[in-house]
PDB file of C-alpha atoms in Angstrom:
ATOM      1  CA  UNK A   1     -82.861  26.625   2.633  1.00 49.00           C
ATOM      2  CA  UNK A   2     -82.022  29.569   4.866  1.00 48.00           C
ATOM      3  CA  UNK A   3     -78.065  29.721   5.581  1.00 44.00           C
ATOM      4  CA  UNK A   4     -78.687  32.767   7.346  1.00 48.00           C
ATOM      5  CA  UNK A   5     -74.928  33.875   7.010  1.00 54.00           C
ATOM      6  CA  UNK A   6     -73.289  35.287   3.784  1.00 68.00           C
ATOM      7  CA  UNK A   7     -70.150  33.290   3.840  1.00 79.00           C
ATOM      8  CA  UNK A   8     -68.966  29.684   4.642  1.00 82.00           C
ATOM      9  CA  UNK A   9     -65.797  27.970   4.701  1.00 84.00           C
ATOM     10  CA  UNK A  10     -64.826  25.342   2.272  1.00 86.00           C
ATOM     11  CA  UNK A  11     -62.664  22.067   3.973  1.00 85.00           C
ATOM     12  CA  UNK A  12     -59.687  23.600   2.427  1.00 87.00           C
ATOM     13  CA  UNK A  13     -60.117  26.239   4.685  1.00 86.00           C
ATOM     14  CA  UNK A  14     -60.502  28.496   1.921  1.00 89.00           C
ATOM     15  CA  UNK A  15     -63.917  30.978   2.126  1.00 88.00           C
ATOM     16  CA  UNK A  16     -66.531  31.261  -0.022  1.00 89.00           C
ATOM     17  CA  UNK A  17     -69.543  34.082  -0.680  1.00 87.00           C
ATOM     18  CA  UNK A  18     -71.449  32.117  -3.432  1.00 89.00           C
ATOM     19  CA  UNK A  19     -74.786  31.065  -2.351  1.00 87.00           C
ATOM     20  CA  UNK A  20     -75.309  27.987  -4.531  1.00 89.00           C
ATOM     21  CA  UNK A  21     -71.711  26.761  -3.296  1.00 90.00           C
ATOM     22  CA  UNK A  22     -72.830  27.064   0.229  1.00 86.00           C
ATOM     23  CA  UNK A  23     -75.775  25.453  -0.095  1.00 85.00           C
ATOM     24  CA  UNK A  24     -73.877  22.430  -1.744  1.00 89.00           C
ATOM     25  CA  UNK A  25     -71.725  22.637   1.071  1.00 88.00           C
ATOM     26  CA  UNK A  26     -74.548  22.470   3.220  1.00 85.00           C
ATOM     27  CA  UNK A  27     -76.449  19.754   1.971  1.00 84.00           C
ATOM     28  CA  UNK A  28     -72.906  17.401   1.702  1.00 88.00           C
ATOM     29  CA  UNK A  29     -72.003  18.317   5.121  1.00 84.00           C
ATOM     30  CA  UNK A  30     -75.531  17.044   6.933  1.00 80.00           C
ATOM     31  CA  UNK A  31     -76.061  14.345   3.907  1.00 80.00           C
ATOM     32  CA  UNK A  32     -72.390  12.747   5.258  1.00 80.00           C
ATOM     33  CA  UNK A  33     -73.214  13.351   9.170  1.00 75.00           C
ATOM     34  CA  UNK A  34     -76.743  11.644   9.046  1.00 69.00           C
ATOM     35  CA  UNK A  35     -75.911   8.684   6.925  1.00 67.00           C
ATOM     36  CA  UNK A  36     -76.009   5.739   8.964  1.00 57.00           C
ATOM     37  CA  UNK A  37     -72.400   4.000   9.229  1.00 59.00           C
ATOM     38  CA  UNK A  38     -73.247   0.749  11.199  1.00 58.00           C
ATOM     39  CA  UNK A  39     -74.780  -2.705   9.120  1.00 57.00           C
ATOM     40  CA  UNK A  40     -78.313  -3.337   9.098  1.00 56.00           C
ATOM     41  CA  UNK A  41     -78.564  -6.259  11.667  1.00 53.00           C
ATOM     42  CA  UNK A  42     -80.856  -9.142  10.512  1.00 54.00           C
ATOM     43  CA  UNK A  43     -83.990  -9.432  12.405  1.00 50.00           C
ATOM     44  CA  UNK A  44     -85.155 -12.279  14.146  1.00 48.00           C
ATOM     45  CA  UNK A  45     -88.615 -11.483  15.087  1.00 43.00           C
ATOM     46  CA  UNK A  46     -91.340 -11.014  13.811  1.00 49.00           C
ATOM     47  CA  UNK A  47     -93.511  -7.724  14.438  1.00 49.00           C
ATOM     48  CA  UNK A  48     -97.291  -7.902  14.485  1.00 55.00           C
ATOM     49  CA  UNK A  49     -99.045  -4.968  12.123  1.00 69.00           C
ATOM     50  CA  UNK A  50     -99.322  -1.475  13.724  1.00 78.00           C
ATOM     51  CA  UNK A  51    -102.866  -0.968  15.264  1.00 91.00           C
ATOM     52  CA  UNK A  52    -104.842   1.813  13.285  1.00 95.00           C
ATOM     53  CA  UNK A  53    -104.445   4.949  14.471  1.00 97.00           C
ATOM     54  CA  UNK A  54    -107.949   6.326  16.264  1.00 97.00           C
ATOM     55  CA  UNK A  55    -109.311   9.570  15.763  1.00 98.00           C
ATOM     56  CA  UNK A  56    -109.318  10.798  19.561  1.00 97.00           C
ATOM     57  CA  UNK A  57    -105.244   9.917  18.821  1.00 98.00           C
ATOM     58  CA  UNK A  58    -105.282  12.568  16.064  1.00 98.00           C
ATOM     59  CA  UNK A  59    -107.253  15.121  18.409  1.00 98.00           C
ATOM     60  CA  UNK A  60    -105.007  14.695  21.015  1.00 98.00           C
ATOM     61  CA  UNK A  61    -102.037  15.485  19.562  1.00 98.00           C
ATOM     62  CA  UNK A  62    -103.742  18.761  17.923  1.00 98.00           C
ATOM     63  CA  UNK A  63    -104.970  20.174  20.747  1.00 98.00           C
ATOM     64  CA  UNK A  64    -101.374  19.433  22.996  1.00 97.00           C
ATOM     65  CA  UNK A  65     -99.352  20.619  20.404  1.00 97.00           C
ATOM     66  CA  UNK A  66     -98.534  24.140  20.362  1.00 96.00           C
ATOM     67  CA  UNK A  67    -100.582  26.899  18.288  1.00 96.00           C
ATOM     68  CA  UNK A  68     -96.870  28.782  17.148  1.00 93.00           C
ATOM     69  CA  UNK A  69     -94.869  26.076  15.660  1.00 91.00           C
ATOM     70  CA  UNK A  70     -93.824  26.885  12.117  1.00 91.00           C
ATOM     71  CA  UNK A  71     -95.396  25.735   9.309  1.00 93.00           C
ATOM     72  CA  UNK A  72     -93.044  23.591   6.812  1.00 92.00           C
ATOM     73  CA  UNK A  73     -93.822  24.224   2.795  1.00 91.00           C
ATOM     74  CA  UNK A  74     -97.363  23.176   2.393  1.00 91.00           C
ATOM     75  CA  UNK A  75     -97.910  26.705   4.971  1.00 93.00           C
ATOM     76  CA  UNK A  76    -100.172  24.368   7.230  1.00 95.00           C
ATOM     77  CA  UNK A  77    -100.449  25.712  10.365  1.00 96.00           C
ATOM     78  CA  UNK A  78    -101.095  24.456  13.785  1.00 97.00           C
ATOM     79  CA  UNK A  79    -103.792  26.873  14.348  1.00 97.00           C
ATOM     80  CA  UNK A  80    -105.678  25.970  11.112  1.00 97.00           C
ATOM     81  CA  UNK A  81    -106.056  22.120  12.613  1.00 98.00           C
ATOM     82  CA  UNK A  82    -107.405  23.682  15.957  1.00 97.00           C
ATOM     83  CA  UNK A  83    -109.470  26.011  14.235  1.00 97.00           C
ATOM     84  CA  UNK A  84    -111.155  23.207  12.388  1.00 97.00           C
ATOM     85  CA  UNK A  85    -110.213  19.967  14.226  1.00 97.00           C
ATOM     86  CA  UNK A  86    -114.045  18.808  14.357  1.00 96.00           C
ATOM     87  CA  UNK A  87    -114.490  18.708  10.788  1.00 97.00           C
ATOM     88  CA  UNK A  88    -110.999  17.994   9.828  1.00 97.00           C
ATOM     89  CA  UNK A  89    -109.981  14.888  11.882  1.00 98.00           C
ATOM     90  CA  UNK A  90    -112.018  12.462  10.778  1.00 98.00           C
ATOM     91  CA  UNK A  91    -110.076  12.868   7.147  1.00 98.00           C
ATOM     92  CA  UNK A  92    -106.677  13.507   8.455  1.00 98.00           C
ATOM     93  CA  UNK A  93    -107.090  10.289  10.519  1.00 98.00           C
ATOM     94  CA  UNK A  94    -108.131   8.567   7.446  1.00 98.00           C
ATOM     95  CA  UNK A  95    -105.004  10.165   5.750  1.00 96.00           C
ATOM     96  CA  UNK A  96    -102.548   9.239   8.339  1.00 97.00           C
ATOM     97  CA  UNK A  97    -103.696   5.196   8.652  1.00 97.00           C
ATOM     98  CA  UNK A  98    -102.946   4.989   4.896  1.00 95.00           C
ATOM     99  CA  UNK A  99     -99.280   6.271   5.522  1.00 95.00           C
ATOM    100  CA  UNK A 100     -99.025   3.743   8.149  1.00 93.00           C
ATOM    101  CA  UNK A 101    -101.297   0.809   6.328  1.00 92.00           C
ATOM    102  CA  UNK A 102     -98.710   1.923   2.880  1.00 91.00           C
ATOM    103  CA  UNK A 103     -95.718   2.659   4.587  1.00 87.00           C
ATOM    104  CA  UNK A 104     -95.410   5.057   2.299  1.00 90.00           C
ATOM    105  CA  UNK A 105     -94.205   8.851   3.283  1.00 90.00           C
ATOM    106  CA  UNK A 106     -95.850  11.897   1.341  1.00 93.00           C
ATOM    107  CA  UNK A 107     -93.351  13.819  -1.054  1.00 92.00           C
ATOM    108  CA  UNK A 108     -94.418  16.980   0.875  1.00 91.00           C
ATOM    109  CA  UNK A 109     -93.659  15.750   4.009  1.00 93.00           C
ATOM    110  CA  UNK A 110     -90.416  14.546   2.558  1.00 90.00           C
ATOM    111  CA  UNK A 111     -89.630  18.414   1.814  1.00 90.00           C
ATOM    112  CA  UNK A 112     -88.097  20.400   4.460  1.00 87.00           C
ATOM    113  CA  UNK A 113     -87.535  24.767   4.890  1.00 86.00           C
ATOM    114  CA  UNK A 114     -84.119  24.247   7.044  1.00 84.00           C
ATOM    115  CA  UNK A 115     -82.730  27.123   9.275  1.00 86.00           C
ATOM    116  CA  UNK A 116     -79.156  27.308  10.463  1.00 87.00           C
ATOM    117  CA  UNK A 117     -78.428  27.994  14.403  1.00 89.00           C
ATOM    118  CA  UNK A 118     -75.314  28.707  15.350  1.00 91.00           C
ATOM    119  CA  UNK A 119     -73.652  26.872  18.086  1.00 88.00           C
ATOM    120  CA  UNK A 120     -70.537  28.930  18.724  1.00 88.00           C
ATOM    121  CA  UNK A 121     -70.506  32.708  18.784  1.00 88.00           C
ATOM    122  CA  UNK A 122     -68.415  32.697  15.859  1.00 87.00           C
ATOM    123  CA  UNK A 123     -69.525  30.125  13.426  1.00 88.00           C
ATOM    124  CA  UNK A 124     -67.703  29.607  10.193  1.00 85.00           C
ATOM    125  CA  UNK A 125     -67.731  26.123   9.002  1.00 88.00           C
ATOM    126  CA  UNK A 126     -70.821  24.421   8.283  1.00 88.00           C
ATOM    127  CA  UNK A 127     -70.226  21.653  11.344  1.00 86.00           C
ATOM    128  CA  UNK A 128     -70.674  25.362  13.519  1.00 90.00           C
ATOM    129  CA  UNK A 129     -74.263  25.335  12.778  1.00 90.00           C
ATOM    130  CA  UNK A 130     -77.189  23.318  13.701  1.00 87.00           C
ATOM    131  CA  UNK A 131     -79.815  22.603  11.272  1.00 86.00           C
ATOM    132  CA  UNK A 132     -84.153  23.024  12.265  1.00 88.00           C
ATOM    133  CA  UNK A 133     -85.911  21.951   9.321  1.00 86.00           C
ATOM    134  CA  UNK A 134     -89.307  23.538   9.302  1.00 92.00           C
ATOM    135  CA  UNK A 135     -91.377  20.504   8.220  1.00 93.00           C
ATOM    136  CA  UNK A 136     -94.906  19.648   7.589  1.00 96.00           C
ATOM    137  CA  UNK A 137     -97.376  20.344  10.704  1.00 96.00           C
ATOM    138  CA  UNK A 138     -99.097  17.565   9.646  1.00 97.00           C
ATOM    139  CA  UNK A 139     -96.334  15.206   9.401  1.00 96.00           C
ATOM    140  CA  UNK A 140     -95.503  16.558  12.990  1.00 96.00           C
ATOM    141  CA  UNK A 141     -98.773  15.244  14.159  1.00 97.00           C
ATOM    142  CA  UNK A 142     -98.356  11.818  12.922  1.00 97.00           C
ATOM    143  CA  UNK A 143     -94.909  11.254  14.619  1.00 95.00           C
ATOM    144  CA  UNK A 144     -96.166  12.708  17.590  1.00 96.00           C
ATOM    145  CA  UNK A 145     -99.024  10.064  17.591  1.00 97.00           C
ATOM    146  CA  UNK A 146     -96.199   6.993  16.889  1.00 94.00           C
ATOM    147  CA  UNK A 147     -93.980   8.708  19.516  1.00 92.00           C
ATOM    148  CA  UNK A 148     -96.304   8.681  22.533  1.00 93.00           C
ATOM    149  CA  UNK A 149     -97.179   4.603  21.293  1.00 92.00           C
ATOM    150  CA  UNK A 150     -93.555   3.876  21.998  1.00 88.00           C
ATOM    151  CA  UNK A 151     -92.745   6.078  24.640  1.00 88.00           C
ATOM    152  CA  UNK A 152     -95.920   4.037  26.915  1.00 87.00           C
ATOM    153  CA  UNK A 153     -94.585   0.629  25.541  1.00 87.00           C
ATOM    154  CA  UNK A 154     -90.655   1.548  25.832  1.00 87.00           C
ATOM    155  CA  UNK A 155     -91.395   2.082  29.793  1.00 85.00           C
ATOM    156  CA  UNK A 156     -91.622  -2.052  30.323  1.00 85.00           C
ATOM    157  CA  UNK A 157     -88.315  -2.563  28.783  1.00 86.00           C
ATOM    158  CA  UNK A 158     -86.298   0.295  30.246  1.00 86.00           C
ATOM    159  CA  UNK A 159     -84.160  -0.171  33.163  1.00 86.00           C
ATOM    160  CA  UNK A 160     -84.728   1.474  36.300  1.00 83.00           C
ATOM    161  CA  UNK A 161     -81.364   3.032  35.892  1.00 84.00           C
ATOM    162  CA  UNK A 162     -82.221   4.457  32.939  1.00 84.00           C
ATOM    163  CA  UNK A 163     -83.196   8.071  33.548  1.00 82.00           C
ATOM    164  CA  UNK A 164     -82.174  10.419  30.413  1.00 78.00           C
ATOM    165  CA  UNK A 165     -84.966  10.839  27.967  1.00 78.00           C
ATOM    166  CA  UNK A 166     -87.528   9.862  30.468  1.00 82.00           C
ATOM    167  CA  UNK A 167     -90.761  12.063  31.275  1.00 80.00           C
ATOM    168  CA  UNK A 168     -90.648  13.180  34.966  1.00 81.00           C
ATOM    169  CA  UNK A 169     -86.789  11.648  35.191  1.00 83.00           C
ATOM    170  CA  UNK A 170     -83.343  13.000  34.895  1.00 82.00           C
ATOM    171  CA  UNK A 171     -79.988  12.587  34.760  1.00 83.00           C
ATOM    172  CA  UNK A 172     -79.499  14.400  38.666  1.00 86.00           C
ATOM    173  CA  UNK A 173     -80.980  11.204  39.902  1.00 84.00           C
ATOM    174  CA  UNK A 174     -78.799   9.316  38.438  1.00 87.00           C
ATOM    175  CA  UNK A 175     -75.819  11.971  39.338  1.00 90.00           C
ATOM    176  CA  UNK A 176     -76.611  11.573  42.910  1.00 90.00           C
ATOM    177  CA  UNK A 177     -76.400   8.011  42.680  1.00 89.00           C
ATOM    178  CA  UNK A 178     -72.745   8.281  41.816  1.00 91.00           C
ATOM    179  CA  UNK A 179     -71.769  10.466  43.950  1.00 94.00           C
ATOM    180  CA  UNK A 180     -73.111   8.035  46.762  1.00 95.00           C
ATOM    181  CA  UNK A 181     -71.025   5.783  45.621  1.00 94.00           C
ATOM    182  CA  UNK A 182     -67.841   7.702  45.336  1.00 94.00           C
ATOM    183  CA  UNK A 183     -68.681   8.790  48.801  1.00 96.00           C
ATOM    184  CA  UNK A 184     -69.206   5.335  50.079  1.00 96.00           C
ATOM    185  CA  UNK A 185     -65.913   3.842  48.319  1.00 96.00           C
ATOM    186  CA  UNK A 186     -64.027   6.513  49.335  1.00 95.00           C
ATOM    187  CA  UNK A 187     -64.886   5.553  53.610  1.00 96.00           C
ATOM    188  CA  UNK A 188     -64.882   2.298  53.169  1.00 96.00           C
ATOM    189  CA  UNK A 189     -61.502   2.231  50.708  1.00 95.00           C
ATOM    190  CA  UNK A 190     -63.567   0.288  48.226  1.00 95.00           C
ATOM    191  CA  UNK A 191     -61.960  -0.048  44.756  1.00 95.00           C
ATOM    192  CA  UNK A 192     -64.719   2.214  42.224  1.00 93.00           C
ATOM    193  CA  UNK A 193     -63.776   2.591  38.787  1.00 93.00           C
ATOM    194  CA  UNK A 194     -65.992   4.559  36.606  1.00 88.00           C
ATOM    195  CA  UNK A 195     -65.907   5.278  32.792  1.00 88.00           C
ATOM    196  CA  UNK A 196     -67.773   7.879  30.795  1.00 85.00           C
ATOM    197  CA  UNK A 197     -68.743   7.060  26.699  1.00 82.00           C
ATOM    198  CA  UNK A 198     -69.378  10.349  24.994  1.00 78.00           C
ATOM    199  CA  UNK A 199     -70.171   9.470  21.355  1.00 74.00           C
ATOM    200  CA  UNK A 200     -69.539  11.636  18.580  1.00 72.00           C
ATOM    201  CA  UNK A 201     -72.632  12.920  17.055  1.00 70.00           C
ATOM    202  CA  UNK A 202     -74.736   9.454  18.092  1.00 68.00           C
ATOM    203  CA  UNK A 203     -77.503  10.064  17.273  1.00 69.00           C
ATOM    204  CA  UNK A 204     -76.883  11.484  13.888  1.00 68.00           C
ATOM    205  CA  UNK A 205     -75.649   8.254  12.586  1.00 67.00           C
ATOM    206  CA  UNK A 206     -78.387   6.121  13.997  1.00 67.00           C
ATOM    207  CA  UNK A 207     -79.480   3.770  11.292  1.00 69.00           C
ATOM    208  CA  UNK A 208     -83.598   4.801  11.365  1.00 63.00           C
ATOM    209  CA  UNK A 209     -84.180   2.075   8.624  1.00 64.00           C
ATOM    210  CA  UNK A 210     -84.143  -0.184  11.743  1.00 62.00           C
ATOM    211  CA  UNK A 211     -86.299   2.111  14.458  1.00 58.00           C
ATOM    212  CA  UNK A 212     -89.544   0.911  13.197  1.00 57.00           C
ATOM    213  CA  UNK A 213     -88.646  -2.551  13.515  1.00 59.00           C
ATOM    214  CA  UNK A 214     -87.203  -2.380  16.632  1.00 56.00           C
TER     215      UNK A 214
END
């Protein structure tokens, strides 16, 4: 782990300069913000098997990816897979359907480098920072595959209205909308009440036990 700064300050407010303390401190603080806090809801379906993955799937997301992303641990890189894609697919697709036929995840893929960003100009508690773990390139590859699956199935459930996280949509559409409205209320004296949910670090706490079921 890379803290990147020499000091960090304890919950007491206190500081501290000792690198195996702030690494603790580290790995409590992120360990407590990504633990899920809402109950596993019982599911009522049932979900068919995951179709195998195909080997033009594996090529595909080598050659979009980008050559400079960082390698995690293992020191696979990006450019090695490109480099040798032709001879090397055909086993990492092999190696990749066995993770999803086992549902089993790698121990190296479960190791991480992780970097600490600061968000503020003067960071000094560990919440300041945002963590980029450098993970394995070829773990990379394999949610990229299972992303772009759900991203073209998510777009028959979606509503229209929904425009954040959305490739070639965005929030400004949505912005306009409401400021039609406003604008339209407002000449016509129409009642418009309008409420804004800003959740505390929401996505942190997602349960992910449940995203593959879901």
């Amino acid at each position: 782990m890379n803290t990147q700064e020499k000091q960090k300050e304890r919950p007491d407010g206190s500081t501290t300069y000792n690198r195996p303390e702030i690494r603790k401190l580290v790995l409590t603080h992120f360990s407590n913000l990504y633990a899920a806090t809402t109950r596993e809801p019982q599911s009522r379906y049932n979900h068919p098997d995951e179709p195998e993955i195909l080997q033009h799937e594996v090529e595909h997301a080598i050659v979009t990816s980008k050559t400079n992303i960082s390698p995690g641990p293992d020191q696979i890189t990006m450019l090695q897979l490109k480099l040798g894609i032709e001879s090397i697919a055909p086993h990492l697709t092999a190696a990749l359907n066995q993770v999803l036929t086992n549902g089993r995840t790698p121990e190296d893929w479960k190791t991480v480098k992780i970097s600490l960003l600061p968000k503020t100009t003067k960071p000094k508690k560990v919440k300041d920072y945002r963590p980029v773990a450098l993970s394995s390139i070829v773990s990379k590859l394999f949610t990229k595959i299972l992303t772009r699956r759900i991203t073209a199935k998510s777009e028959d459930y979606l509503e229209e209205s929904q425009a954040g996280f959305r490739r070639g949509r965005g929030c400004a559409d949505n912005i306009q909308v409401v400021a039609q409205m406003w604008e339209k209320c407002t000449e016509f004296k129409i009642p418009l009440v309008a409420v804004f949910l800003d959740f505390t670090c929401a996505f942190d706490n997602v349960n992910w036990t449940r995203y593959p079921k879901s």
